[in-house]
XYZ file of C-alpha atoms in Angstrom:
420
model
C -15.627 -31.737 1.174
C -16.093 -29.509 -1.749
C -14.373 -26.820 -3.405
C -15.131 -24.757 -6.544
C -12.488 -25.374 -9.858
C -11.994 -23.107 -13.258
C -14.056 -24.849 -15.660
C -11.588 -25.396 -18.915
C -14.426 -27.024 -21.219
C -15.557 -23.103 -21.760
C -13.080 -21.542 -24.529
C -13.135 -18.359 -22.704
C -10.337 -15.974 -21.284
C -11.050 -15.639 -17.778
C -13.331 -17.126 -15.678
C -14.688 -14.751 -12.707
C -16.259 -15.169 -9.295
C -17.107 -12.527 -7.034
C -17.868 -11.776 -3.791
C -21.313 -10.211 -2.527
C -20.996 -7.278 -1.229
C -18.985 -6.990 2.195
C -18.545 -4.067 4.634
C -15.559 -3.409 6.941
C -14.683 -0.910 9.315
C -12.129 -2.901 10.893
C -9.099 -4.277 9.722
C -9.442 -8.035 8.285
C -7.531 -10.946 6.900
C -8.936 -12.719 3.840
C -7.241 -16.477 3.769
C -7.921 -18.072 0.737
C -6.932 -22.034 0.132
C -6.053 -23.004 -3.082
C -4.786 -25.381 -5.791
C -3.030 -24.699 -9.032
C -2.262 -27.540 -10.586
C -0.636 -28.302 -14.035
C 1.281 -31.319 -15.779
C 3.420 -29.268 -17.922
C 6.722 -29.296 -16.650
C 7.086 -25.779 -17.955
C 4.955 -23.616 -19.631
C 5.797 -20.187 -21.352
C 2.663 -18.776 -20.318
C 1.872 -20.357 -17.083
C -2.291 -20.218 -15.690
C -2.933 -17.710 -12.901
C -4.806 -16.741 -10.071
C -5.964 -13.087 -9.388
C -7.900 -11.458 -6.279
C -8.664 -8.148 -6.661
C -10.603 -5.701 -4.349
C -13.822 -4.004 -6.160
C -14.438 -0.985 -3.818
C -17.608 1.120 -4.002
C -17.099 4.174 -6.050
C -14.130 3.324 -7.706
C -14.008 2.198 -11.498
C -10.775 -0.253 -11.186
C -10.348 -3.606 -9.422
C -6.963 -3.640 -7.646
C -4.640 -6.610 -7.608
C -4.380 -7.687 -4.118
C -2.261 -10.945 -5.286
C -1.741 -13.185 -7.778
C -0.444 -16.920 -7.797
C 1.344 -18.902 -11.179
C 3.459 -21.830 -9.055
C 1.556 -24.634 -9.648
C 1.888 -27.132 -6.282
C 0.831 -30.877 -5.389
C -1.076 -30.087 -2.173
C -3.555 -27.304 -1.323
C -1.737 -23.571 -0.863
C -2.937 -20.937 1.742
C -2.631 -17.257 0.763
C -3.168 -14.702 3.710
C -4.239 -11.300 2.397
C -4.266 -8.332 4.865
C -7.485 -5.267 4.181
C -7.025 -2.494 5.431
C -9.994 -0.844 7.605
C -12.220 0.951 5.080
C -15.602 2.845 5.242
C -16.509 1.671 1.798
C -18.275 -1.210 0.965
C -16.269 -3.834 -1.282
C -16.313 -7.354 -2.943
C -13.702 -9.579 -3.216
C -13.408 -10.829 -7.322
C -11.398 -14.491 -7.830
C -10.188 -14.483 -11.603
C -8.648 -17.525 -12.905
C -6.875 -17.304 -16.233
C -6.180 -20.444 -18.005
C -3.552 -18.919 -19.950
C -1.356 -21.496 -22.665
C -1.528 -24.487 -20.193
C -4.119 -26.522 -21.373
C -3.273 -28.967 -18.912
C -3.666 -26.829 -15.605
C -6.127 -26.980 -13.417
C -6.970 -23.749 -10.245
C -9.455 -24.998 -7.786
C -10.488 -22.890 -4.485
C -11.306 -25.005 -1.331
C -11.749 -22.042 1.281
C -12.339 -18.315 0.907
C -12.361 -16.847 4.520
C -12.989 -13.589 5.808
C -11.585 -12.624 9.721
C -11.529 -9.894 11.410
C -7.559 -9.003 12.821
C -4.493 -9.003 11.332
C -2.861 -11.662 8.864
C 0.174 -12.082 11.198
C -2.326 -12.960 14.073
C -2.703 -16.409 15.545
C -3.546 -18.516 18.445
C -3.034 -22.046 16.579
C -6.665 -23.319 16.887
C -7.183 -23.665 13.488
C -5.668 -26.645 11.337
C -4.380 -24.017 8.858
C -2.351 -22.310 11.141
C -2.939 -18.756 9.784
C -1.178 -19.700 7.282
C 2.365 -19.908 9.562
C 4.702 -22.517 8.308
C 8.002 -24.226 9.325
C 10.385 -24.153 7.138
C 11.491 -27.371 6.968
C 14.855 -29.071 8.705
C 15.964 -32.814 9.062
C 16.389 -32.975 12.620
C 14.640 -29.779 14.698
C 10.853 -28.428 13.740
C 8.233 -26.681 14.766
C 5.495 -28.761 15.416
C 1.819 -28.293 16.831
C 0.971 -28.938 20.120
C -2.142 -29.799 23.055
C -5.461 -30.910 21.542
C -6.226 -34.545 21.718
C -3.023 -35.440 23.728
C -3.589 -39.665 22.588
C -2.330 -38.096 19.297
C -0.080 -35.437 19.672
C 3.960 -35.193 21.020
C 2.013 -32.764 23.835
C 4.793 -31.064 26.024
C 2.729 -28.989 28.072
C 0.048 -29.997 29.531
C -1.940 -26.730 28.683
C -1.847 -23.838 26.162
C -2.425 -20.165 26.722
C -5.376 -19.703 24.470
C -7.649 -22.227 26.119
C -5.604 -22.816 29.090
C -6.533 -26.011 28.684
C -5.056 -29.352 27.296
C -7.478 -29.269 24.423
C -5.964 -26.175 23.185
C -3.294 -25.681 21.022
C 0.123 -24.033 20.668
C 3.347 -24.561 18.491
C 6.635 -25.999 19.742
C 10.010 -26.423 19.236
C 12.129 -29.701 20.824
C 15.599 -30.502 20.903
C 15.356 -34.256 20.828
C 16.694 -34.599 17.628
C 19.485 -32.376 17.229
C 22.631 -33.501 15.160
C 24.657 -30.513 15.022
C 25.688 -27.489 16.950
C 23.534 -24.299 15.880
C 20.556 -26.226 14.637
C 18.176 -23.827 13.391
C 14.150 -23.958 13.533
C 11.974 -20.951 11.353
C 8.299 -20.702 12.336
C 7.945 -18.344 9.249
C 4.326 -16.011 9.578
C 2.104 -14.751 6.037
C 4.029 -12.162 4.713
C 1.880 -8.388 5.585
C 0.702 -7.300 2.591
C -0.176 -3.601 3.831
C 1.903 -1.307 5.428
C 1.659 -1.926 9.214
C 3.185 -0.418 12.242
C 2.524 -0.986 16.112
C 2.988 -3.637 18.905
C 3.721 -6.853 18.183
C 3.098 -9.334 20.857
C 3.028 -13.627 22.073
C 3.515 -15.695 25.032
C 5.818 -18.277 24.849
C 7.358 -20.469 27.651
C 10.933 -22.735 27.415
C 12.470 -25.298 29.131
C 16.413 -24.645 29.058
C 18.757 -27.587 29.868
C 21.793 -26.007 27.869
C 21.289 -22.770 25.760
C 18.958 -22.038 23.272
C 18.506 -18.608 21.580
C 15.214 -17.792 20.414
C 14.906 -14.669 18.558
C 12.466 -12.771 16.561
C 13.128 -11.448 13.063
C 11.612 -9.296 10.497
C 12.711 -10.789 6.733
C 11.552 -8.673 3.401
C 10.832 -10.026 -0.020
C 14.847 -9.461 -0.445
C 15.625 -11.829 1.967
C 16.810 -8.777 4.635
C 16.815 -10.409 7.865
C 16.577 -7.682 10.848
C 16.546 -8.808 14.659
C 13.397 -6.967 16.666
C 13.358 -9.569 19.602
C 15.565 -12.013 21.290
C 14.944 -13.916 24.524
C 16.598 -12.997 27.809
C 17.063 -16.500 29.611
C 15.227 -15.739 32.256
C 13.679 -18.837 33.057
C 10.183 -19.956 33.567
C 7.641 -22.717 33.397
C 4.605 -20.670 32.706
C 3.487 -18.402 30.277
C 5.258 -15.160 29.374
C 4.256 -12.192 27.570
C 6.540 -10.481 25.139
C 5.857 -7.692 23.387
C 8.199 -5.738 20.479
C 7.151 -2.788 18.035
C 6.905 -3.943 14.806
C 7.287 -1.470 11.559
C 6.533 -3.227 8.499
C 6.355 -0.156 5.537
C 6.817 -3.077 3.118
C 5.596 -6.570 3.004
C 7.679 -8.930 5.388
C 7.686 -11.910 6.881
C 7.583 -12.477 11.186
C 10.209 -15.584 11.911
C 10.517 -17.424 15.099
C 13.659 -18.606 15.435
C 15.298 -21.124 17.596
C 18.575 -22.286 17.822
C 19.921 -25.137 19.689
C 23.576 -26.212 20.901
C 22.566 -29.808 21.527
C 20.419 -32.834 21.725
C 19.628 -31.673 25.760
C 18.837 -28.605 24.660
C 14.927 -28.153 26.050
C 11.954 -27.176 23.507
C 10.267 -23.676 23.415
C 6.660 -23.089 23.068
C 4.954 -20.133 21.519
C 1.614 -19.238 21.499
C -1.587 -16.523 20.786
C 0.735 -14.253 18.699
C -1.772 -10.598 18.404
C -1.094 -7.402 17.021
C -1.652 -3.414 17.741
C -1.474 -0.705 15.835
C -0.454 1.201 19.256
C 3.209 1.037 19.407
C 4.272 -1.296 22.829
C 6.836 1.589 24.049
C 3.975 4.068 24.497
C 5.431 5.011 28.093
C 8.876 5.963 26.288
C 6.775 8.280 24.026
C 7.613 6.652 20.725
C 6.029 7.811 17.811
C 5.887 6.036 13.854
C 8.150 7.633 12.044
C 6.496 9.132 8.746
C 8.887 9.711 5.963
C 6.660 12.684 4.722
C 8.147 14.805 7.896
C 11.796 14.239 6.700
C 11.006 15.612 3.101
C 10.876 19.392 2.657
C 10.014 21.691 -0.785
C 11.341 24.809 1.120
C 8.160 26.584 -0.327
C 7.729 27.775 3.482
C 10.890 27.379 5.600
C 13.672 24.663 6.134
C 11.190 22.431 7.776
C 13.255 19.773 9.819
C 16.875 20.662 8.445
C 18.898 22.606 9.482
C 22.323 24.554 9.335
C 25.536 24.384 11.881
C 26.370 28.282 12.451
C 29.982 26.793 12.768
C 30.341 25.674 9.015
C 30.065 29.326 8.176
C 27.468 30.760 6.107
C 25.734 27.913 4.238
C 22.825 27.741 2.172
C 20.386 30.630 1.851
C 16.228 29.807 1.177
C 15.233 31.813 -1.824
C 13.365 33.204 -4.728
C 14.102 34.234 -8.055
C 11.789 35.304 -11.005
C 12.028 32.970 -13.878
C 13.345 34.390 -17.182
C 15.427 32.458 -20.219
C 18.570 32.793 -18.557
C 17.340 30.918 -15.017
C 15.216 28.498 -14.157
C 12.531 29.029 -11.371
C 12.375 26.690 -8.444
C 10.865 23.265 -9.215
C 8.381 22.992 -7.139
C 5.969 25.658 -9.013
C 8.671 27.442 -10.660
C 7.639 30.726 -8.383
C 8.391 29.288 -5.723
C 11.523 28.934 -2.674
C 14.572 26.928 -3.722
C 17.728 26.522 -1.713
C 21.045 27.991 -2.900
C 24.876 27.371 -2.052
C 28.049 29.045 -3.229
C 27.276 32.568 -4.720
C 29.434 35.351 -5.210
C 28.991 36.772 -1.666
C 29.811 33.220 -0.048
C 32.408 31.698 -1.999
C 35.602 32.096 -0.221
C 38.425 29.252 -0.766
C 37.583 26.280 1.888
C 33.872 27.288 1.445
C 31.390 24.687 2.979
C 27.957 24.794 3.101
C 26.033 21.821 5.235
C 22.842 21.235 5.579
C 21.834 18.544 7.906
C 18.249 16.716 7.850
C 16.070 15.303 10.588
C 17.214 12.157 12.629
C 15.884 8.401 10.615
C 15.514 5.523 12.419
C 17.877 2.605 12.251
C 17.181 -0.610 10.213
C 14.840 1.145 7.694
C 15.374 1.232 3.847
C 14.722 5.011 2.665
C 15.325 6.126 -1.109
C 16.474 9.956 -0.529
C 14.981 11.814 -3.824
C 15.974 15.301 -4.363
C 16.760 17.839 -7.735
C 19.674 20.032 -7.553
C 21.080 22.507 -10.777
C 24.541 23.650 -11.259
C 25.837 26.659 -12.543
C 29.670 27.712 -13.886
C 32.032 25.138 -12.210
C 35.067 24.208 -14.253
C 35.897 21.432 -11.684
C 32.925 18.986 -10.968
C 34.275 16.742 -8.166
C 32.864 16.698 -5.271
C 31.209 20.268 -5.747
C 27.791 18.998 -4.556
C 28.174 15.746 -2.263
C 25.859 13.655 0.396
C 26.970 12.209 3.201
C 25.281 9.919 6.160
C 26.200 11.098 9.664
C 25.718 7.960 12.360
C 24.185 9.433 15.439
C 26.820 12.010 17.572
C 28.271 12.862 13.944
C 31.208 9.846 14.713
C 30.853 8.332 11.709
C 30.569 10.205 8.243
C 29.530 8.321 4.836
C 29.853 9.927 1.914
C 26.910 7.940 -0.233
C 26.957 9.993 -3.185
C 28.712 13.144 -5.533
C 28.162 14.549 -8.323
C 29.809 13.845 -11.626
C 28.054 15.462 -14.637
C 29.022 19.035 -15.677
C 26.793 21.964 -15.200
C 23.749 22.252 -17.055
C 21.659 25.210 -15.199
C 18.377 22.698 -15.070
C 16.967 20.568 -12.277
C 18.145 17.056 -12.556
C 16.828 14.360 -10.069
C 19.327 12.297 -8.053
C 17.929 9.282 -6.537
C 19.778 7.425 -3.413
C 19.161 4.000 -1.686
C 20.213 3.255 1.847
C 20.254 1.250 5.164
C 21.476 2.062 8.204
C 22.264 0.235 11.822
C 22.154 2.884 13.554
C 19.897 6.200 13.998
C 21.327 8.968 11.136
C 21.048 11.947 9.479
C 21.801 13.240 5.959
């Protein structure tokens, strides 16, 4: 076969290859198999492999990904675009960099409709899914020619024939309690949110678990799926909403107690961007709802008539001695604690709307202080867990007060459903 390579007798910076000119209303995956190689051990200033996306109109290319690890075998990047009424190319820069030694050579550029995380395992790239590697249990493909292939089923789902193929998991080899195999999917590389689904059938002698994790480029593992051992020899469909705001990887885990343990098999894994609990009248969450400027009322917070009178929405014309509010500076701002208010014990709370569990937000908001002598704990936030049980204090403040808007920024993760 052939493939296409950076040509390093050229003294030049970059070398470029683009695209013609593609058109997409749908959503697509662009798979892209390549090679960086290099026989520096380690170079300061390593070569590099850009794709960018040229869209019609606009007058930057943006970096879709980039690759420096050099490798001994042939790589597969899987590279989700978003649907789009503009027309596009696709640019491939290679940058030669320090390393005069490297080499970046392209075997495959491939355009699909669908979603990255999509697969049905007919393919002998595999989407780009891979299994991270264990000495005893692995996922391993399945059906096709059965002369050549550890076939455990005598058909797959996609096909439904034995020519067709799925992945499996077997238990033949297990050393140790808890063995663990990771089918591990591309990581999404656009925000994505809807209905996950696969088929997958298992033979159980003793347990197995399989479950179904989210993992983000911290290494964050959250459970969305497990199996309920329900048994059965055919085909099942499962089916979990999936929320991926930030690029993550799908794993398919199993885990086995012992050699007898049975295999699992998985199969045509698809995607929606309708969420699966539709009946229960779920609906994305969208962080822009749980913000609020206060320019035209308290949007989703609220106040508890029972912690006495709390914070008051208003407005106040700017002059030196006062700042406006910081939205426009003419605008609504909320206030706390004034002369009419401030008896001893005084508490004013003001509660947001409900988040979801198992999402990372970053809370941003700008607050100003004026004539405390004692700072601690004056203006405080605190996560309530769902029912107000449990109550988190995640941040105070400490500096003295200044009369100006100073932003406070806040990272965190919760279980459970909360509010701030």
């Amino acid at each position: 076969g052939h493939y296409i390579s950076v040509d390093t007798s050229y003294e030049g910076e970059k070398a470029v290859l683009s695209s013609p000119e593609l058109y997409s209303e749908e959503w697509s995956c662009v798979r892209l198999i390549y090679q960086i190689a290099t026989t520096s051990e380690t170079s300061p200033d390593p070569a590099r492999l850009n794709l960018y996306l040229r869209q019609e109109g606009e007058s930057f290319d943006r970096l879709l990904w980039s690759a420096k690890e050099p490798s001994d075998s042939w790589l597969i990047a899987s590279l989700d675009l978003t649907n789009s009424t503009k027309k596009y190319k696709i640019v491939l820069e290679g940058e030669m960099r320090q390393d005069k030694s490297a080499s970046i050579a392209v075997f495959e550029i491939k355009i699909t409709p669908g979603y990255c995380i999509e697969c049905d395992f007919e393919e002998n790239h595999l989407c780009g899914f891979v299994n991270r590697w264990n000495p005893n249990v692995n996922w391993f493909v399945g059906g096709g020619n059965i002369r050549n292939s550890q076939s455990i089923l005598p058909k797959d789902h996609t096909l439904n024939s034995e020519l067709g193929h799925y992945m499996y998991v077997d238990s033949v080899y297990v050393k140790h309690f808890q063995e663990v195999a990771q089918l591990i999917s591309p990581k999404t590389t656009a925000p994505m949110s809807g209905c996950l689904s696969f088929y997958y059938q298992f033979k159980l002698e003793s347990s197995i678990v399989f479950t179904v994790y989210l993992r983000d480029t911290s290494g964050f593992y959250e459970e969305i799926w497990k199996t309920d051992s329900a048994l059965s020899a055919d085909w099942v469909l499962a089916e979990v909403d999936f929320n991926a705001p930030y690029p993550m990887e799908v794993i398919f885990e199993v885990a086995f107690n012992s050699a007898k343990g049975g295999y699992v098999a998985l199969d045509d894994i698809s995607f929606s961007p309708v969420y699966c609990s539709n009946q229960t009248g779920m609906t994305p969450f969208n962080p822009a709802e749980a913000g609020c400027n206060f320019e035209e009322d308290l949007c989703n917070f609220y106040q508890d008539d029972k912690d006495g009178p709390g914070w008051s929405r208003v407005k106040v014309k700017r002059n030196v001695y006062r700042a406006g509010d910081h939205t426009t500076g003419f605008g609504y701002y909320l206030l706390a604690n004034t002369k009419f208010t401030s008896q001893p014990g005084y508490l004013g709370r003001l509660y947001g709307p409900t988040l979801p569990g198992n999402l990372q937000f970053c809370l941003r908001f700008y607050y100003a202080l004026y004539g405390f002598f004692k700072m601690s704990g004056t203006l405080a936030v605190y996560i309530f867990e769902e029912n107000h049980v449990v109550q988190e204090k995640i941040w105070s403040v400490l500096d003295s007060p200044k009369g100006v808007w100073t932003q406070a920024e806040i990272s965190f993760k919760k279980p459970m459903p909360c509010k701030v």
